[in-house]
Amino acid sequence: KSRSNMEKLELPWLEPHAPFPPPESALGDDSPFPGLLAAGGVLDADTLIAAYSQGIFPWSGPNEPVLWWCTHPRMVLVPKNFRLHTSLRKTLHAFIQRHDAQIRIDTAFDTVMRQCAAPRRGQSGTSITPAILQSYGELHRRGLAHSVETWVGGQLVGGLYVVALGHAVFGESMFAHQSDASKIALAALVCLCRMHAVEMIDCQQQTAHLARLGASPIPRAAFLQSIQRAQQRPAMRWQFDPSFWNQLLPPLQAATGASLPNDQIKPANQ
């Protein structure tokens, strides 16, 4: 984003805790910043809840005001459309068969966020600022943000975090310290979402990487309708059992990792 171009825009400037403009009023394709809705306001948990409930998300660079977006079209991953390519399938099989490999949820949320915020090759900065770390950490403490973590040999090697309002799941960021570790976490999230009949996972922005994994753009109106339906459903059960891998792979001879009691492992519709 160019600061000189930003300064020329006539954007709504939000006072703290002021209502957001209608998502449909975001800048269009004829703007250098399509999807940009407003600037200003505060980055606290209450504002984030108000934003995500309307399909709005923050994304700003260092030393920029808070910028709020609602893109059109919207990139989403429908869980049944997740593409398990041959190489990832082999990696996932190997991971599941390791006795020292686990998927954990919400055991290291703050660490996952800090790892996602770490500088990456070819990037000059990060949109995950200290204010983001603090406000999403508060969402996590309220049970509205979750981490899906890939552990191998007692080490956190990859993961991702999401915001979740009812059955509306909004993907945020991921990281990997081993090859495909973030994709394994995403595959686990897909399995969890299939177990709970989640309609779609919000990916926010279109990238070739997400498209290769099965994500695709849909009209903003369809996305907003979907998340309104999803928010009417109760909160998901954010627990992962190795049997959930059967949502992606044929049943295995033996599942590895810590399991929940069988009476706790049920799809949401049971």
GROMACS .gro file of C-alpha atoms in nm:
model
  270
    1LYS     CA    1   0.000   0.000   0.000
    2SER     CA    2   0.135   0.342  -0.096
    3ARG     CA    3   0.099   0.608   0.173
    4SER     CA    4   0.070   0.885  -0.090
    5ASN     CA    5  -0.220   0.701  -0.255
    6MET     CA    6  -0.380   0.635   0.083
    7GLU     CA    7  -0.379   1.003   0.171
    8LYS     CA    8  -0.578   1.085  -0.145
    9LEU     CA    9  -0.865   0.853  -0.052
   10GLU     CA   10  -1.184   0.984   0.103
   11LEU     CA   11  -1.241   0.706   0.354
   12PRO     CA   12  -1.483   0.703   0.644
   13TRP     CA   13  -1.280   0.771   0.960
   14LEU     CA   14  -1.411   0.576   1.258
   15GLU     CA   15  -1.422   0.707   1.610
   16PRO     CA   16  -1.357   0.445   1.879
   17HIS     CA   17  -1.644   0.193   1.891
   18ALA     CA   18  -1.841   0.375   1.621
   19PRO     CA   19  -2.053   0.156   1.390
   20PHE     CA   20  -1.891   0.033   1.070
   21PRO     CA   21  -2.017   0.153   0.734
   22PRO     CA   22  -2.213  -0.107   0.533
   23PRO     CA   23  -1.971  -0.369   0.395
   24GLU     CA   24  -2.110  -0.307   0.047
   25SER     CA   25  -1.971   0.048   0.058
   26ALA     CA   26  -1.609  -0.074   0.043
   27LEU     CA   27  -1.397   0.061  -0.241
   28GLY     CA   28  -1.446  -0.117  -0.573
   29ASP     CA   29  -1.223  -0.251  -0.846
   30ASP     CA   30  -1.170   0.097  -0.988
   31SER     CA   31  -0.980   0.190  -0.671
   32PRO     CA   32  -0.611   0.112  -0.606
   33PHE     CA   33  -0.734  -0.050  -0.281
   34PRO     CA   34  -1.041  -0.259  -0.367
   35GLY     CA   35  -1.221  -0.382  -0.059
   36LEU     CA   36  -1.099  -0.106   0.171
   37LEU     CA   37  -1.394   0.006   0.384
   38ALA     CA   38  -1.279   0.247   0.656
   39ALA     CA   39  -0.989   0.364   0.869
   40GLY     CA   40  -0.944   0.449   1.233
   41GLY     CA   41  -1.128   0.319   1.534
   42VAL     CA   42  -0.959   0.095   1.786
   43LEU     CA   43  -0.821  -0.257   1.777
   44ASP     CA   44  -0.987  -0.411   2.077
   45ALA     CA   45  -1.181  -0.733   2.120
   46ASP     CA   46  -1.527  -0.570   2.112
   47THR     CA   47  -1.447  -0.388   1.786
   48LEU     CA   48  -1.310  -0.708   1.631
   49ILE     CA   49  -1.628  -0.896   1.721
   50ALA     CA   50  -1.840  -0.622   1.564
   51ALA     CA   51  -1.619  -0.629   1.253
   52TYR     CA   52  -1.603  -1.005   1.198
   53SER     CA   53  -1.976  -1.045   1.258
   54GLN     CA   54  -2.021  -0.828   0.946
   55GLY     CA   55  -1.745  -0.990   0.739
   56ILE     CA   56  -1.500  -0.704   0.802
   57PHE     CA   57  -1.135  -0.760   0.898
   58PRO     CA   58  -0.838  -0.537   0.987
   59TRP     CA   59  -0.521  -0.535   0.779
   60SER     CA   60  -0.261  -0.262   0.815
   61GLY     CA   61   0.112  -0.223   0.789
   62PRO     CA   62   0.347  -0.085   1.054
   63ASN     CA   63   0.294   0.287   1.130
   64GLU     CA   64  -0.038   0.293   0.942
   65PRO     CA   65  -0.378   0.369   1.092
   66VAL     CA   66  -0.608   0.074   1.145
   67LEU     CA   67  -0.754  -0.016   0.806
   68TRP     CA   68  -1.076  -0.218   0.775
   69TRP     CA   69  -1.157  -0.432   0.470
   70CYS     CA   70  -1.444  -0.628   0.320
   71THR     CA   71  -1.325  -0.766  -0.011
   72HIS     CA   72  -1.531  -0.858  -0.317
   73PRO     CA   73  -1.518  -1.126  -0.427
   74ARG     CA   74  -1.426  -1.309  -0.107
   75MET     CA   75  -1.181  -1.600  -0.107
   76VAL     CA   76  -1.321  -1.895   0.088
   77LEU     CA   77  -1.236  -2.260   0.136
   78VAL     CA   78  -1.538  -2.489   0.136
   79PRO     CA   79  -1.421  -2.785   0.351
   80LYS     CA   80  -1.543  -3.049   0.104
   81ASN     CA   81  -1.342  -2.878  -0.172
   82PHE     CA   82  -1.007  -2.903   0.008
   83ARG     CA   83  -0.750  -3.051  -0.230
   84LEU     CA   84  -0.527  -3.312  -0.072
   85HIS     CA   85  -0.254  -3.332  -0.336
   86THR     CA   86  -0.045  -3.647  -0.361
   87SER     CA   87   0.262  -3.501  -0.189
   88LEU     CA   88   0.057  -3.362   0.100
   89ARG     CA   89  -0.131  -3.690   0.131
   90LYS     CA   90   0.201  -3.873   0.174
   91THR     CA   91   0.322  -3.616   0.427
   92LEU     CA   92  -0.004  -3.645   0.620
   93HIS     CA   93   0.015  -4.025   0.626
   94ALA     CA   94   0.369  -4.006   0.763
   95PHE     CA   95   0.265  -3.749   1.025
   96ILE     CA   96  -0.031  -3.955   1.145
   97GLN     CA   97   0.181  -4.269   1.178
   98ARG     CA   98   0.443  -4.099   1.395
   99HIS     CA   99   0.393  -4.163   1.765
  100ASP     CA  100   0.552  -3.828   1.852
  101ALA     CA  101   0.334  -3.621   1.615
  102GLN     CA  102   0.011  -3.453   1.726
  103ILE     CA  103  -0.244  -3.194   1.635
  104ARG     CA  104  -0.325  -2.980   1.936
  105ILE     CA  105  -0.576  -2.700   1.966
  106ASP     CA  106  -0.540  -2.391   2.183
  107THR     CA  107  -0.236  -2.510   2.380
  108ALA     CA  108  -0.004  -2.236   2.249
  109PHE     CA  109  -0.223  -1.965   2.098
  110ASP     CA  110   0.002  -1.670   2.182
  111THR     CA  111   0.309  -1.854   2.051
  112VAL     CA  112   0.133  -1.937   1.725
  113MET     CA  113   0.045  -1.571   1.679
  114ARG     CA  114   0.401  -1.458   1.750
  115GLN     CA  115   0.537  -1.712   1.502
  116CYS     CA  116   0.290  -1.591   1.238
  117ALA     CA  117   0.411  -1.236   1.307
  118ALA     CA  118   0.778  -1.321   1.264
  119PRO     CA  119   0.948  -1.163   0.958
  120ARG     CA  120   0.943  -1.378   0.646
  121ARG     CA  121   1.177  -1.390   0.351
  122GLY     CA  122   1.094  -1.117   0.103
  123GLN     CA  123   0.870  -0.922   0.340
  124SER     CA  124   0.964  -0.587   0.489
  125GLY     CA  125   0.715  -0.599   0.776
  126THR     CA  126   0.409  -0.771   0.919
  127SER     CA  127   0.044  -0.684   0.959
  128ILE     CA  128   0.042  -0.868   1.294
  129THR     CA  129   0.133  -0.574   1.515
  130PRO     CA  130   0.156  -0.568   1.895
  131ALA     CA  131  -0.200  -0.430   1.902
  132ILE     CA  132  -0.317  -0.726   1.691
  133LEU     CA  133  -0.139  -0.969   1.923
  134GLN     CA  134  -0.308  -0.816   2.226
  135SER     CA  135  -0.659  -0.789   2.083
  136TYR     CA  136  -0.670  -1.137   1.929
  137GLY     CA  137  -0.524  -1.274   2.251
  138GLU     CA  138  -0.826  -1.127   2.428
  139LEU     CA  139  -1.055  -1.288   2.170
  140HIS     CA  140  -0.885  -1.619   2.248
  141ARG     CA  141  -0.943  -1.574   2.621
  142ARG     CA  142  -1.311  -1.515   2.541
  143GLY     CA  143  -1.321  -1.840   2.341
  144LEU     CA  144  -1.359  -1.664   2.005
  145ALA     CA  145  -1.013  -1.723   1.855
  146HIS     CA  146  -0.834  -2.056   1.830
  147SER     CA  147  -0.502  -2.205   1.727
  148VAL     CA  148  -0.456  -2.532   1.540
  149GLU     CA  149  -0.103  -2.655   1.612
  150THR     CA  150   0.127  -2.910   1.449
  151TRP     CA  151   0.357  -3.074   1.709
  152VAL     CA  152   0.643  -3.315   1.632
  153GLY     CA  153   0.881  -3.451   1.892
  154GLY     CA  154   0.742  -3.218   2.156
  155GLN     CA  155   0.812  -2.912   1.937
  156LEU     CA  156   0.565  -2.672   1.780
  157VAL     CA  157   0.662  -2.687   1.412
  158GLY     CA  158   0.366  -2.517   1.246
  159GLY     CA  159   0.016  -2.390   1.295
  160LEU     CA  160  -0.250  -2.136   1.224
  161TYR     CA  161  -0.507  -1.928   1.407
  162VAL     CA  162  -0.867  -1.837   1.332
  163VAL     CA  163  -1.153  -1.629   1.464
  164ALA     CA  164  -1.475  -1.825   1.520
  165LEU     CA  165  -1.820  -1.682   1.585
  166GLY     CA  166  -2.063  -1.970   1.619
  167HIS     CA  167  -1.992  -2.182   1.310
  168ALA     CA  168  -1.845  -1.888   1.115
  169VAL     CA  169  -1.471  -1.955   1.083
  170PHE     CA  170  -1.234  -1.681   0.969
  171GLY     CA  171  -0.879  -1.789   0.882
  172GLU     CA  172  -0.609  -1.543   0.983
  173SER     CA  173  -0.249  -1.655   0.939
  174MET     CA  174  -0.024  -1.961   0.947
  175PHE     CA  175   0.343  -2.048   0.987
  176ALA     CA  176   0.572  -2.347   0.936
  177HIS     CA  177   0.916  -2.439   1.066
  178GLN     CA  178   0.908  -2.775   0.886
  179SER     CA  179   0.794  -2.849   0.533
  180ASP     CA  180   0.413  -2.868   0.506
  181ALA     CA  181   0.362  -2.818   0.882
  182SER     CA  182   0.115  -2.534   0.822
  183LYS     CA  183  -0.068  -2.739   0.556
  184ILE     CA  184  -0.104  -3.023   0.808
  185ALA     CA  185  -0.265  -2.775   1.050
  186LEU     CA  186  -0.495  -2.654   0.772
  187ALA     CA  187  -0.590  -3.013   0.688
  188ALA     CA  188  -0.675  -3.068   1.055
  189LEU     CA  189  -0.890  -2.753   1.054
  190VAL     CA  190  -1.069  -2.882   0.743
  191CYS     CA  191  -1.139  -3.213   0.920
  192LEU     CA  192  -1.273  -3.031   1.225
  193CYS     CA  193  -1.494  -2.813   1.006
  194ARG     CA  194  -1.626  -3.117   0.819
  195MET     CA  195  -1.712  -3.280   1.153
  196HIS     CA  196  -1.916  -2.971   1.244
  197ALA     CA  197  -2.071  -2.916   0.898
  198VAL     CA  198  -1.910  -2.572   0.862
  199GLU     CA  199  -2.010  -2.414   0.530
  200MET     CA  200  -1.686  -2.234   0.455
  201ILE     CA  201  -1.359  -2.105   0.598
  202ASP     CA  202  -1.292  -1.740   0.522
  203CYS     CA  203  -0.953  -1.685   0.356
  204GLN     CA  204  -0.997  -1.306   0.317
  205GLN     CA  205  -0.772  -1.252   0.016
  206GLN     CA  206  -0.710  -1.434  -0.309
  207THR     CA  207  -0.373  -1.610  -0.341
  208ALA     CA  208  -0.248  -1.879  -0.576
  209HIS     CA  209  -0.136  -2.084  -0.275
  210LEU     CA  210  -0.489  -2.099  -0.133
  211ALA     CA  211  -0.636  -2.168  -0.476
  212ARG     CA  212  -0.410  -2.475  -0.513
  213LEU     CA  213  -0.556  -2.605  -0.187
  214GLY     CA  214  -0.911  -2.568  -0.313
  215ALA     CA  215  -1.012  -2.217  -0.211
  216SER     CA  216  -1.211  -2.006  -0.455
  217PRO     CA  217  -1.369  -1.660  -0.469
  218ILE     CA  218  -1.742  -1.608  -0.415
  219PRO     CA  219  -1.951  -1.290  -0.431
  220ARG     CA  220  -1.937  -1.078  -0.115
  221ALA     CA  221  -2.317  -1.096  -0.078
  222ALA     CA  222  -2.309  -1.477  -0.072
  223PHE     CA  223  -2.026  -1.471   0.182
  224LEU     CA  224  -2.213  -1.231   0.412
  225GLN     CA  225  -2.528  -1.442   0.393
  226SER     CA  226  -2.327  -1.753   0.482
  227ILE     CA  227  -2.161  -1.604   0.789
  228GLN     CA  228  -2.494  -1.468   0.914
  229ARG     CA  229  -2.638  -1.821   0.901
  230ALA     CA  230  -2.327  -1.967   1.062
  231GLN     CA  231  -2.333  -1.721   1.352
  232GLN     CA  232  -2.682  -1.840   1.446
  233ARG     CA  233  -2.539  -2.183   1.526
  234PRO     CA  234  -2.378  -2.258   1.863
  235ALA     CA  235  -2.003  -2.245   1.914
  236MET     CA  236  -1.806  -2.538   1.774
  237ARG     CA  237  -1.632  -2.785   2.002
  238TRP     CA  238  -1.268  -2.691   1.951
  239GLN     CA  239  -1.110  -3.030   2.019
  240PHE     CA  240  -0.928  -3.258   1.779
  241ASP     CA  241  -0.916  -3.636   1.786
  242PRO     CA  242  -0.703  -3.847   1.549
  243SER     CA  243  -1.018  -4.019   1.424
  244PHE     CA  244  -1.111  -3.689   1.258
  245TRP     CA  245  -0.845  -3.761   0.993
  246ASN     CA  246  -1.096  -4.008   0.849
  247GLN     CA  247  -1.271  -3.704   0.704
  248LEU     CA  248  -0.979  -3.678   0.458
  249LEU     CA  249  -0.813  -4.020   0.454
  250PRO     CA  250  -0.938  -4.379   0.461
  251PRO     CA  251  -0.972  -4.517   0.816
  252LEU     CA  252  -0.632  -4.602   0.954
  253GLN     CA  253  -0.538  -4.925   1.129
  254ALA     CA  254  -0.445  -4.728   1.436
  255ALA     CA  255  -0.480  -4.361   1.521
  256THR     CA  256  -0.197  -4.193   1.705
  257GLY     CA  257  -0.190  -3.910   1.950
  258ALA     CA  258  -0.400  -3.827   2.254
  259SER     CA  259  -0.766  -3.918   2.214
  260LEU     CA  260  -1.082  -3.794   2.375
  261PRO     CA  261  -1.325  -4.037   2.536
  262ASN     CA  262  -1.545  -4.190   2.267
  263ASP     CA  263  -1.859  -4.029   2.407
  264GLN     CA  264  -1.705  -3.688   2.337
  265ILE     CA  265  -1.622  -3.757   1.974
  266LYS     CA  266  -1.938  -3.696   1.777
  267PRO     CA  267  -2.023  -3.486   1.474
  268ALA     CA  268  -2.222  -3.177   1.569
  269ASN     CA  269  -2.544  -3.313   1.422
  270GLN     CA  270  -2.556  -3.611   1.655
   0.00000   0.00000   0.00000
